GROMACS .gro file of C-alpha atoms in nm:
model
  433
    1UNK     CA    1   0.000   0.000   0.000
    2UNK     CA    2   0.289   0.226   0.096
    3UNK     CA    3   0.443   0.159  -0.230
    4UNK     CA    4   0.173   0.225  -0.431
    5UNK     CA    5   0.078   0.561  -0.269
    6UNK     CA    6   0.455   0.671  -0.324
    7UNK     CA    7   0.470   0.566  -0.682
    8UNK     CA    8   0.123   0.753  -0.733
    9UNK     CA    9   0.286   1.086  -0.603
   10UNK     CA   10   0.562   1.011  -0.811
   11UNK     CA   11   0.368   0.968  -1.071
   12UNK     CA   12   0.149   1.271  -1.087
   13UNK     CA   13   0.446   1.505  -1.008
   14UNK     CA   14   0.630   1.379  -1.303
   15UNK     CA   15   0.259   1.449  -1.479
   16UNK     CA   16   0.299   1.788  -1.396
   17UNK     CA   17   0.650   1.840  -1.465
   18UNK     CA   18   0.555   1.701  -1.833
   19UNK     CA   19   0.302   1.941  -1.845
   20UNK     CA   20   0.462   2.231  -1.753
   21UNK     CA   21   0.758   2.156  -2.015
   22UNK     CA   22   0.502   2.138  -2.258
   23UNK     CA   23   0.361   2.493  -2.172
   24UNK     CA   24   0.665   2.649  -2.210
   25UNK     CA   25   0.788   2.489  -2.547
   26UNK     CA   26   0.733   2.724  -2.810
   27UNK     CA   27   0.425   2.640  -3.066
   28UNK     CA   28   0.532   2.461  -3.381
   29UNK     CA   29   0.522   2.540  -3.688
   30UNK     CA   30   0.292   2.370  -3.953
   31UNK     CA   31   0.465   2.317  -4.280
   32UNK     CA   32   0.280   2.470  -4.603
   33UNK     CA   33   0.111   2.191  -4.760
   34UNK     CA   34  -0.091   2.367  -5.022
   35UNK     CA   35  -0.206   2.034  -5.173
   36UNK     CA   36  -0.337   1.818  -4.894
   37UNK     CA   37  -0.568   1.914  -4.609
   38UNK     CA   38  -0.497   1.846  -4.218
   39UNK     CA   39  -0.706   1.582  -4.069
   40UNK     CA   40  -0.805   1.789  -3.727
   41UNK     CA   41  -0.925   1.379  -3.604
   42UNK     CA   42  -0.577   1.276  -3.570
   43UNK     CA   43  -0.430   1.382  -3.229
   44UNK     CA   44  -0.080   1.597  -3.277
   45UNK     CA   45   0.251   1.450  -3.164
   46UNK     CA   46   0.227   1.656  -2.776
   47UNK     CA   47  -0.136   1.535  -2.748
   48UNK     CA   48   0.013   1.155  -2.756
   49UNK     CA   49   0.296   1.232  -2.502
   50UNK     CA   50   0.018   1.375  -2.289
   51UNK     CA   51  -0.205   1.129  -2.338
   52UNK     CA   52   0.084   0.887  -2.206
   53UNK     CA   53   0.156   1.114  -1.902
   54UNK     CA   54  -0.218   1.147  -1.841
   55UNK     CA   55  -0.231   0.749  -1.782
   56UNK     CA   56  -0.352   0.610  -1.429
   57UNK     CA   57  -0.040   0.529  -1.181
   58UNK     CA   58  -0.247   0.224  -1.044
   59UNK     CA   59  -0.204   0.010  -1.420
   60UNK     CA   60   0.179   0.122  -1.403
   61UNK     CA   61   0.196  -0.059  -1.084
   62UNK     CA   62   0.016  -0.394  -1.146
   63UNK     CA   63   0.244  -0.427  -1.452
   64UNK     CA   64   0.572  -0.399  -1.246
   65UNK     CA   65   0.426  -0.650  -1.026
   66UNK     CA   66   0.320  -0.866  -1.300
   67UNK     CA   67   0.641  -0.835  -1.435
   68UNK     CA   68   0.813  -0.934  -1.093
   69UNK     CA   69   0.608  -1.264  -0.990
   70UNK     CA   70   0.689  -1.363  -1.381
   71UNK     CA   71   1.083  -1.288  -1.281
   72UNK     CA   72   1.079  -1.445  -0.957
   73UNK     CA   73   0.914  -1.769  -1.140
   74UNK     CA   74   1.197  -1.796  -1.389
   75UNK     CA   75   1.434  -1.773  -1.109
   76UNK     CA   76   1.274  -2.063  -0.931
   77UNK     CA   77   1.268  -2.225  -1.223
   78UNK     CA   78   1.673  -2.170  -1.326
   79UNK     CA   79   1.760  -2.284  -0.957
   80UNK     CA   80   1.538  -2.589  -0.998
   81UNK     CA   81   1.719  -2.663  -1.323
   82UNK     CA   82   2.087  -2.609  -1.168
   83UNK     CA   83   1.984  -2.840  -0.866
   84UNK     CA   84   1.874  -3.130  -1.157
   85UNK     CA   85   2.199  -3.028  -1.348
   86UNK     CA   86   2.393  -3.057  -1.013
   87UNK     CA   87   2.205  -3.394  -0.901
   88UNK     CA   88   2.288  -3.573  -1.281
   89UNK     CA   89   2.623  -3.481  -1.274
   90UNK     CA   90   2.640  -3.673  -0.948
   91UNK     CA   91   2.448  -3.987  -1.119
   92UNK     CA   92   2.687  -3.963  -1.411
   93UNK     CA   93   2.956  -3.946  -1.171
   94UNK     CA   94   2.888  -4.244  -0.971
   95UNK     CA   95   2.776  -4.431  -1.274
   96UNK     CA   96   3.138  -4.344  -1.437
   97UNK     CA   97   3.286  -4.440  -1.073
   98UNK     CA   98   3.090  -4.858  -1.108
   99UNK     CA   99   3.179  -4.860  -1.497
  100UNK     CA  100   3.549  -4.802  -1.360
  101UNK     CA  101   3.536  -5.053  -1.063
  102UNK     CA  102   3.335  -5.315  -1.250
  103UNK     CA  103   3.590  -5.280  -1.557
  104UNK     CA  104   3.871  -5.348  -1.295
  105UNK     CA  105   3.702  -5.630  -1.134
  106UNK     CA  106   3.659  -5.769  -1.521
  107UNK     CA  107   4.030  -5.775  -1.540
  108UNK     CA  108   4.099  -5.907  -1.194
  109UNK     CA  109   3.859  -6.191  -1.319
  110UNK     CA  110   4.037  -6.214  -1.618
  111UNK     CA  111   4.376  -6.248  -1.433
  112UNK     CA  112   4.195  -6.492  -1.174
  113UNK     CA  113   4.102  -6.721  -1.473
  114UNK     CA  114   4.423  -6.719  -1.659
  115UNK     CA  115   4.567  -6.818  -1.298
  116UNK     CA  116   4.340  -7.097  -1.229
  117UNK     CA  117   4.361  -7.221  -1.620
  118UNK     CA  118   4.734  -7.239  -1.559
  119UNK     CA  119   4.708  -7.404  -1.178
  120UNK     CA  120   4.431  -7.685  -1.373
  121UNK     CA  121   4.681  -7.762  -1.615
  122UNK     CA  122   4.960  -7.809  -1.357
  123UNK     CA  123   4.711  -8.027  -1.167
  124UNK     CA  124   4.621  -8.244  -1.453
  125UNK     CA  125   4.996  -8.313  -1.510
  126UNK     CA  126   5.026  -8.364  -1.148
  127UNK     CA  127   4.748  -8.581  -1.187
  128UNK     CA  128   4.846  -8.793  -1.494
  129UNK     CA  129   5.214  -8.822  -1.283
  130UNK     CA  130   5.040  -8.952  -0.981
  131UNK     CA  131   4.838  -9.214  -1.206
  132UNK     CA  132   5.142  -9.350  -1.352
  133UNK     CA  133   5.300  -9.386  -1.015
  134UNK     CA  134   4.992  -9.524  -0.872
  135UNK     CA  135   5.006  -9.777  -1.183
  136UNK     CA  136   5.357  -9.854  -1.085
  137UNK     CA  137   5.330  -9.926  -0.781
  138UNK     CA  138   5.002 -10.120  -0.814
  139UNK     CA  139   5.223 -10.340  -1.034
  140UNK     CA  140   5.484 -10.392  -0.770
  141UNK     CA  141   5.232 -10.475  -0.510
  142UNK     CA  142   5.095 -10.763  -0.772
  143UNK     CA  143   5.451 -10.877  -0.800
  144UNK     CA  144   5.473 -10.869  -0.420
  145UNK     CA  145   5.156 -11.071  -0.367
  146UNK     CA  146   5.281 -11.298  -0.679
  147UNK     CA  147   5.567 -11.337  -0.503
  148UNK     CA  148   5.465 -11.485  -0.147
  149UNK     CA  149   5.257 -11.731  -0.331
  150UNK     CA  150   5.517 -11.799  -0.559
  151UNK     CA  151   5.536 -12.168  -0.321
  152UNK     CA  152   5.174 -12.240  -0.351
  153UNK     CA  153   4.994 -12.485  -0.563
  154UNK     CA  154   4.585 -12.476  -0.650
  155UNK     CA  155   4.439 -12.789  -0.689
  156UNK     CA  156   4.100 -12.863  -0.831
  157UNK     CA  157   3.755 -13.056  -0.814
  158UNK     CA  158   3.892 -13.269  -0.493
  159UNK     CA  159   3.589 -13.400  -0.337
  160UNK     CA  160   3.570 -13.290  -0.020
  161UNK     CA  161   3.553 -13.516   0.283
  162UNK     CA  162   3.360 -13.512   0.604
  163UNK     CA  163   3.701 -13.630   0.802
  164UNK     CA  164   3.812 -13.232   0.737
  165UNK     CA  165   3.600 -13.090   0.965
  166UNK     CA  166   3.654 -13.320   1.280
  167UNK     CA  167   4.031 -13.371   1.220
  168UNK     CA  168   4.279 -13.066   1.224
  169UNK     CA  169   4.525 -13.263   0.916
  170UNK     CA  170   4.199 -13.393   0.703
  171UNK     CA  171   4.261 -13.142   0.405
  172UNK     CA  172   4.601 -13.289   0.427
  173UNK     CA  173   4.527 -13.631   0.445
  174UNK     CA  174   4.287 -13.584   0.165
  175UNK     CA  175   4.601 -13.401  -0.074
  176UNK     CA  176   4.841 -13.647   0.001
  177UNK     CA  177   4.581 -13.932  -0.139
  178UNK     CA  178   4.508 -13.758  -0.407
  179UNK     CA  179   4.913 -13.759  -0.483
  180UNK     CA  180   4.943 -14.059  -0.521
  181UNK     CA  181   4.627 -14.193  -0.661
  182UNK     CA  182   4.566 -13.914  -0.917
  183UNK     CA  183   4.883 -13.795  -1.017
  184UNK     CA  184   5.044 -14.143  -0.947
  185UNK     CA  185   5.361 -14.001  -0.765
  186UNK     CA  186   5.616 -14.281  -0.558
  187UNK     CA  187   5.516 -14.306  -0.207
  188UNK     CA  188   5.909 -14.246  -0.096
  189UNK     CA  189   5.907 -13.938  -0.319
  190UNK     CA  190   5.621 -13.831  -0.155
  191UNK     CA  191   5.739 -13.890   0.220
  192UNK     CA  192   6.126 -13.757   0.126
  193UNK     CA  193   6.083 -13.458  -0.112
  194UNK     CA  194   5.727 -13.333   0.003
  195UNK     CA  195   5.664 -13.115   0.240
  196UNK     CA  196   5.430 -12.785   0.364
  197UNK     CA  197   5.385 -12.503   0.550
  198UNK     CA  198   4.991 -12.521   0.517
  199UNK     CA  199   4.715 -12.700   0.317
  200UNK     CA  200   4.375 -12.574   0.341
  201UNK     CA  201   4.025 -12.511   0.164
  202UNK     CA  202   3.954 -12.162  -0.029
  203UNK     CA  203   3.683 -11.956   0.067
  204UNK     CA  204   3.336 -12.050   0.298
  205UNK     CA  205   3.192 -12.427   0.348
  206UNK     CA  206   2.949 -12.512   0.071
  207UNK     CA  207   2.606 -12.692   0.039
  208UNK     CA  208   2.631 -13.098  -0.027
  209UNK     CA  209   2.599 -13.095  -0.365
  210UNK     CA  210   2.828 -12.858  -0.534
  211UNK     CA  211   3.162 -12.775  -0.652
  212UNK     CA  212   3.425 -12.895  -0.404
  213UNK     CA  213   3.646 -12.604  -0.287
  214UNK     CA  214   4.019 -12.587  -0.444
  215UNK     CA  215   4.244 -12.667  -0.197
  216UNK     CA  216   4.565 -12.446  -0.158
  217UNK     CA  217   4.925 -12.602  -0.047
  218UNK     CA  218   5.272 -12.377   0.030
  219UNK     CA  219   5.540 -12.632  -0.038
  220UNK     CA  220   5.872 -12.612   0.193
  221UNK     CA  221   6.107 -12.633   0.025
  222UNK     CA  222   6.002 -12.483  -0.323
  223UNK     CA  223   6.172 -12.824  -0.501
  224UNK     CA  224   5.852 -12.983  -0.351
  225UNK     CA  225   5.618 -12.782  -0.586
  226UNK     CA  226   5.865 -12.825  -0.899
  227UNK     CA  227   5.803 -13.227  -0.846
  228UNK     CA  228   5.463 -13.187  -0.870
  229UNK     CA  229   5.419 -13.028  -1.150
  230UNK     CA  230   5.625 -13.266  -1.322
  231UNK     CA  231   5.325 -13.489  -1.221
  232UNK     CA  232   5.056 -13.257  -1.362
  233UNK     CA  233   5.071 -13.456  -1.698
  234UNK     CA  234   4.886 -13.737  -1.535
  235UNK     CA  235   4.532 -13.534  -1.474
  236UNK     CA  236   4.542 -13.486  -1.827
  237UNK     CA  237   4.154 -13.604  -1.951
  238UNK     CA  238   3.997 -13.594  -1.618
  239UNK     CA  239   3.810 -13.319  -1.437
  240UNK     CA  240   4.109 -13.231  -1.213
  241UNK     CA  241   4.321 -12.986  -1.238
  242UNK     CA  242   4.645 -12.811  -1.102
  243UNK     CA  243   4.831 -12.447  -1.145
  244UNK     CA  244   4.968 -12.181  -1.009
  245UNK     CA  245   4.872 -11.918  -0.754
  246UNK     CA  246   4.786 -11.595  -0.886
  247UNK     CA  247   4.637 -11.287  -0.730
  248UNK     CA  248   4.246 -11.212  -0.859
  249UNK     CA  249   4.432 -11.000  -1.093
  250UNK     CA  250   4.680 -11.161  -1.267
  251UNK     CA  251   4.422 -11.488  -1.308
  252UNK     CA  252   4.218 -11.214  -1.504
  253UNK     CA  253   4.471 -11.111  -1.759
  254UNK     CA  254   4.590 -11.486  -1.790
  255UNK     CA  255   4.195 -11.571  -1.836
  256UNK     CA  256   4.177 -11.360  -2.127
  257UNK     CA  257   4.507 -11.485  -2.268
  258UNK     CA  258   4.459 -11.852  -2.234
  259UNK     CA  259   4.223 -11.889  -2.522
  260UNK     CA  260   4.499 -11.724  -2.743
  261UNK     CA  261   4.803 -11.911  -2.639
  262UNK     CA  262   4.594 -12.272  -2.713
  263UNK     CA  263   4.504 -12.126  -3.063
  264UNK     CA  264   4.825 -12.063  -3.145
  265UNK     CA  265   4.964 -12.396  -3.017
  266UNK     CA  266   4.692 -12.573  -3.214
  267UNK     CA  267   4.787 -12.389  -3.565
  268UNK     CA  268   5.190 -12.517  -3.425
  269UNK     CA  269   5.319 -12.230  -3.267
  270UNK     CA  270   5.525 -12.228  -2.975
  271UNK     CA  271   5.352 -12.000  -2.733
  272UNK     CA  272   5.422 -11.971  -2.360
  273UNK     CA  273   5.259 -11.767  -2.095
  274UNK     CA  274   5.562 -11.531  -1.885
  275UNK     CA  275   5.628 -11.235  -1.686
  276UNK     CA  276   5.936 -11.010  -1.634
  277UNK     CA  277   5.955 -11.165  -1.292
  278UNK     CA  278   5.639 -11.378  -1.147
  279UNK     CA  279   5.312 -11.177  -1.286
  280UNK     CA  280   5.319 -11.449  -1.593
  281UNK     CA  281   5.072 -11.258  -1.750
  282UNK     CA  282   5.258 -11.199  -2.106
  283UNK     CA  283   5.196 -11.420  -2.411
  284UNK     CA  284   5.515 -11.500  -2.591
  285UNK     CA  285   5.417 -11.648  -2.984
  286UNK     CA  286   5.754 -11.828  -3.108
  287UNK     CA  287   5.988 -11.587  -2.899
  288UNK     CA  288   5.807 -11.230  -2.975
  289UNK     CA  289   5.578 -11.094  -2.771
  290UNK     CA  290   5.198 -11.124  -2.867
  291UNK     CA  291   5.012 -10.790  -2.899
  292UNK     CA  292   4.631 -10.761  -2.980
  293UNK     CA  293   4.509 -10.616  -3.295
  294UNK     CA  294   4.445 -10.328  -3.115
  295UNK     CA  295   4.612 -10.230  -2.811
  296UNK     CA  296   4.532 -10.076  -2.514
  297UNK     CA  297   4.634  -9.684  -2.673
  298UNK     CA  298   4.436  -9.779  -2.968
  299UNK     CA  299   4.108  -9.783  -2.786
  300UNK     CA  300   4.183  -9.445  -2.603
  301UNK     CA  301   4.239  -9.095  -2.702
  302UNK     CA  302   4.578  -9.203  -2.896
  303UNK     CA  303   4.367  -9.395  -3.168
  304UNK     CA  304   4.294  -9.050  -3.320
  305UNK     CA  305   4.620  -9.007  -3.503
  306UNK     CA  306   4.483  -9.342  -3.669
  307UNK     CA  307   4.146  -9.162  -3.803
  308UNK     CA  308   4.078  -9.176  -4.149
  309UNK     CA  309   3.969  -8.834  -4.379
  310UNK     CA  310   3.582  -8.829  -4.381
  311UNK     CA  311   3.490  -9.088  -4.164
  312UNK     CA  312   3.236  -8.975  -3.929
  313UNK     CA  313   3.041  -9.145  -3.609
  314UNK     CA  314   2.726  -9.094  -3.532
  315UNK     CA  315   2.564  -9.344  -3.237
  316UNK     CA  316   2.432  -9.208  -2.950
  317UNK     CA  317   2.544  -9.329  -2.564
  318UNK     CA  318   2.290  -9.513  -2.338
  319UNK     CA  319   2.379  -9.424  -2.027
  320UNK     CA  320   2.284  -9.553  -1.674
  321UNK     CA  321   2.216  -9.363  -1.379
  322UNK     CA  322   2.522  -9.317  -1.115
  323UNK     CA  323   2.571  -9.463  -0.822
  324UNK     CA  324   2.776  -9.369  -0.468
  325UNK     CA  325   2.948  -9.656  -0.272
  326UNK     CA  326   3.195  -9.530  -0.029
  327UNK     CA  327   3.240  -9.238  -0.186
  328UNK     CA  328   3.316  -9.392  -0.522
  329UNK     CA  329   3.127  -9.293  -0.786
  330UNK     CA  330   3.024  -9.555  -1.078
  331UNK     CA  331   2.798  -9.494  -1.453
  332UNK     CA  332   2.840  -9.702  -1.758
  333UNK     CA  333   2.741  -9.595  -2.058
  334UNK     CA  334   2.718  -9.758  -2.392
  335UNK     CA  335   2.716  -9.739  -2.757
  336UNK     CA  336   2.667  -9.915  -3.083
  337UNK     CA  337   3.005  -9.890  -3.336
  338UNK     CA  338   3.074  -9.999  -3.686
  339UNK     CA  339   3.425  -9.949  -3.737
  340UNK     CA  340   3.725  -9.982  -3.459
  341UNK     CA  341   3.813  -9.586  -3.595
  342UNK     CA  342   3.444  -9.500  -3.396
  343UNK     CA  343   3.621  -9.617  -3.067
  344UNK     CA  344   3.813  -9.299  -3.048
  345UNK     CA  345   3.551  -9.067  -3.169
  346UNK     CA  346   3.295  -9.206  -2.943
  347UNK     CA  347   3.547  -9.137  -2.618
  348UNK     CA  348   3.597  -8.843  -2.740
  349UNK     CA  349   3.193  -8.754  -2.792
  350UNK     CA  350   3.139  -8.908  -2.438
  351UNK     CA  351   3.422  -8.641  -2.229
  352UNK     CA  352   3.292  -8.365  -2.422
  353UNK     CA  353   2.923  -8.404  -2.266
  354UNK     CA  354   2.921  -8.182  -2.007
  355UNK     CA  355   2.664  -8.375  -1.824
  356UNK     CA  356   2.910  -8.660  -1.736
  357UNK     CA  357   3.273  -8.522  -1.793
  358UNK     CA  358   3.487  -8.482  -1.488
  359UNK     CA  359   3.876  -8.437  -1.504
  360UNK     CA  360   3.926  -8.698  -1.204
  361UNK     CA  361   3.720  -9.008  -1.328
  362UNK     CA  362   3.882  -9.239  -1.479
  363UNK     CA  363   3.726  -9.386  -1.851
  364UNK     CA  364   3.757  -9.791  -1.801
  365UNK     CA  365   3.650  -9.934  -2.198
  366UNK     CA  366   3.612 -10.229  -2.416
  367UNK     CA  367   3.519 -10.285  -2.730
  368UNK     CA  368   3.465 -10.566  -3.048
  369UNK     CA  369   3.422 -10.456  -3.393
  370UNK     CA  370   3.488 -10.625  -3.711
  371UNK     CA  371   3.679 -10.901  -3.537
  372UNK     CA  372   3.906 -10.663  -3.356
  373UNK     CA  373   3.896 -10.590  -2.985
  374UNK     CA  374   4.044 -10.384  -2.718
  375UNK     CA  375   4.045 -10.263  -2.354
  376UNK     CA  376   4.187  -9.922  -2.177
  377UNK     CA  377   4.258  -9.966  -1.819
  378UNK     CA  378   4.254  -9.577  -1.736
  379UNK     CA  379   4.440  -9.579  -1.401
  380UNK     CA  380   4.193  -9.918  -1.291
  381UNK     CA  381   4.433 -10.207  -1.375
  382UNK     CA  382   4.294 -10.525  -1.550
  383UNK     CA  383   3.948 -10.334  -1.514
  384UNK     CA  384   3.905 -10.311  -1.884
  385UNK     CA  385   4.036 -10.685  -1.932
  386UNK     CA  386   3.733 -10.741  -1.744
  387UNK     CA  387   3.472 -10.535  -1.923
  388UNK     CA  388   3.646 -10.701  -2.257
  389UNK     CA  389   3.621 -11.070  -2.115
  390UNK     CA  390   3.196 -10.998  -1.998
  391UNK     CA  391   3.169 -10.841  -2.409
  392UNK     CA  392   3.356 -11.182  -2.526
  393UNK     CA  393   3.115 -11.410  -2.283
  394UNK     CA  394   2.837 -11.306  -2.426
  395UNK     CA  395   2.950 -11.291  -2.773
  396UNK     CA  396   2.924 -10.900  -2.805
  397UNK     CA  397   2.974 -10.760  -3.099
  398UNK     CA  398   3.038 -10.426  -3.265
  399UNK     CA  399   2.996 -10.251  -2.930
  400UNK     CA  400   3.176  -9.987  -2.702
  401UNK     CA  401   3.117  -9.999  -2.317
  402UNK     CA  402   3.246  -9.760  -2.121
  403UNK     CA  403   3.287  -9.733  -1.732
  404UNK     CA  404   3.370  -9.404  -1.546
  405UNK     CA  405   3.550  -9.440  -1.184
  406UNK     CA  406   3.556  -9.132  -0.977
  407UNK     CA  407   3.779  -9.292  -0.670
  408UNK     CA  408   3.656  -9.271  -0.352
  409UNK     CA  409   3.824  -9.134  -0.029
  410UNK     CA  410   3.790  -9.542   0.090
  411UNK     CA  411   3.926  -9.828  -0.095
  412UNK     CA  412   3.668 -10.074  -0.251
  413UNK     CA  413   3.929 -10.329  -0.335
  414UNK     CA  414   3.803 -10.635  -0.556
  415UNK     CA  415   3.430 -10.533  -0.464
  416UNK     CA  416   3.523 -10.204  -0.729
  417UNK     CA  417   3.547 -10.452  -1.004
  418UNK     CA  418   3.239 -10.649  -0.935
  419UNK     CA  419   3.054 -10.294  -0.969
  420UNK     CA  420   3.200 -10.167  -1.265
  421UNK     CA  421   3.086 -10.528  -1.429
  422UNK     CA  422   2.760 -10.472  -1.278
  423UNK     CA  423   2.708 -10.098  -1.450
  424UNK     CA  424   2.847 -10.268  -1.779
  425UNK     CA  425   2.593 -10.554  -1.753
  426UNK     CA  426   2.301 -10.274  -1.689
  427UNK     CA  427   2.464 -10.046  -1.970
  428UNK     CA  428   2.433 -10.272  -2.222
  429UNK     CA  429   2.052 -10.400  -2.107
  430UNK     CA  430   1.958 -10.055  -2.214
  431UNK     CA  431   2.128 -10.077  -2.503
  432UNK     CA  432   1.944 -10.341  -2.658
  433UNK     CA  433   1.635 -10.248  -2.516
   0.00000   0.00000   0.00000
């Protein structure tokens, strides 16, 4: 109110003022137009400018207010806008700051990877290296065991006699008989040069009825066991029989090369079952050492240097569910093959799938095609002798079966290999579902 009162006075005194000035200006002078008239409507240049002056102080003032609210709005606005300016820089700067930190946690992860890439491939060498000495010394345990029943004789189909279980030397009595009326050995050659340490049954007391246990002797001395296999010859065409002691092992690999080494004595050759020291689980044909058709690289990985241009596999695995004993873990899987170069492509089909591949199992195989066979081991020795021996008993053919091992934190001993033959036998159900 007080400001529009002063600017009122103000107003009217400059009014006057204007008014005044105008008095004392001296009149003007009309120019001589002859030829056109003065329109005495139109007001003159002074009557404007006092028309102007004349105007109400009131309208002067609600413009200059106008005119402020409208300023102080576009102030308001300008330091809303700076705030939003001020507030996106701060977004772009903490979005610049993650880009930065996730870009250097990027190449920390990169650096992390190449690391662990490098400490995987030192493992699996480690790994392979630990195999081959586990292989080793597996092999010097067999020779061990072969070794401490390098003394012992098995004999076969014995009956068995009731006078066993009452009297403490009946499996004796019983062996000693059977020396002399079966292999038809001297009676003094028998009481001199014979002599053991112990003579006694294998394994648990059976039903009447069935297969009399073999009976295992350790000769003392050693010359004792030499004499009677120069006896053996006598059992020949009767249901007894006489050998060696192996360990489970070693009878395995000599199982599978038996058939081989009486083939190739029947076509004439001289062949002859030997070991470097007591394994005897080598096959020697007329001095050189017998190798399968395919040998135990050829039916792994190593067969691929052996693959012919264009040849291409195309069977799909069966593949059984896995199981857990002892913290061993077991699946078989499976396939059908039509040429011995499928064996490697198929291994190599079956560690690509991600759904059963694992760096620490261990691939047991077998596998008959076009009258060719082989077996891979993989770190579980005479494992795939086995798996080759169940494909030959029931006259397989033209089929890969493949066991994976993941050992275990316990040892499973023999039962191991009665479970991989187990996942094989269920394998190949499915397969010729």
């Amino acid at each position: 109110m007080f400001t529009t009162s002063k600017r009122s006075r103000y107003s009217r005194s400059s009014s006057s003022s204007s008014i005044e000035s105008i008095r004392q200006t001296p009149k003007r002078t009309k120019p001589s137009t002859p030829s056109k008239t003065t329109d005495k409507s139109s007001p003159t240049l002074w009557e404007n400018d006092l028309q102007m002056a004349s105007k109400p102080a009131s309208e002067t003032g609600v413009t200059l207010l106008s005119l402020n609210e409208k300023l102080d709005r576009i102030l308001q606005s300008t330091s809303l806008t700076e705030s939003n300016v001020l507030t996106l820089n701060d977004s772009v700067r903490n979005i610049t700051e993650t880009i930065d930190f996730t870009l250097k946690e990027l190449e920390d992860l990169k650096s992390e990877n190449k690391r662990l890439k490098k400490l995987v491939g030192e493992n699996s060498e480690q790994i392979q290296g630990l195999k081959s000495r586990i292989a080793d010394q597996h092999e010097t345990l067999l020779d061990l065991q072969t070794r401490s029943m390098g003394d012992n004789l098995v004999f076969y189909n014995i009956p068995e006699s009731a006078a066993e279980f009452t009297n403490r030397d009946g499996t004796l009595n019983v062996l000693l008989g059977f020396l002399s009326e079966q292999m038809k050995m001297p009676s003094d050659v028998i009481v001199a040069d014979i002599s053991f340490d112990r003579v006694h049954r294998m394994g648990k007391k059976r039903e009447q009825g069935s297969r009399p246990r073999p009976i295992v002797a350790k000769f003392n001395p050693y010359r004792g066991k030499m004499l009677v296999l120069d006896h053996a010859k006598n059992l020949r065409g009767t249901n007894f029989g006489v050998s060696d002691q192996y360990p489970i092992e070693v009878q395995v690999r000599r199982k599978a090369l038996l058939p081989i080494m009486r083939a190739k004595r029947d076509a004439g050759a001289k062949a002859k079952l030997v070991g470097i020291i007591f394994l005897g689980d080598k096959l020697y044909v007329n001095g050189e050492l017998y190798r399968p058709k395919v040998t135990k690289k050829d039916s792994s990985e190593n067969a691929e240097s052996s693959e012919e241009p264009g040849h291409q596999f195309s069977g799909e695995f069966v593949h059984t569910n896995e199981i857990i004993e002892q913290n061993a873990a077991f699946q078989a899987h499976a396939v059908k093959i039509a040429h011995k170069l499928d064996v490697a492509k198929a291994l190599k089909a079956l560690k690509r799938d991600e759904k059963t591949f694992d760096a620490l199992k261990n691939y047991v195989s077998a596998f008959t095609v076009e009258e060719c066979e082989g077996y891979n081991d993989d770190g579980e020795a005479t494992a795939g002798v086995r798996l080759l021996e169940l494909l030959k008993t029931g006259n397989a053919s033209d089929l890969l079966v493949v066991v994976t091992v993941q050992p275990g934190s316990t040892s499973l001993d023999f039962v191991k290999f009665d479970i991989i033959e187990k996942m094989a036998r269920e394998a190949l159900h499915l397969l010729y579902e």
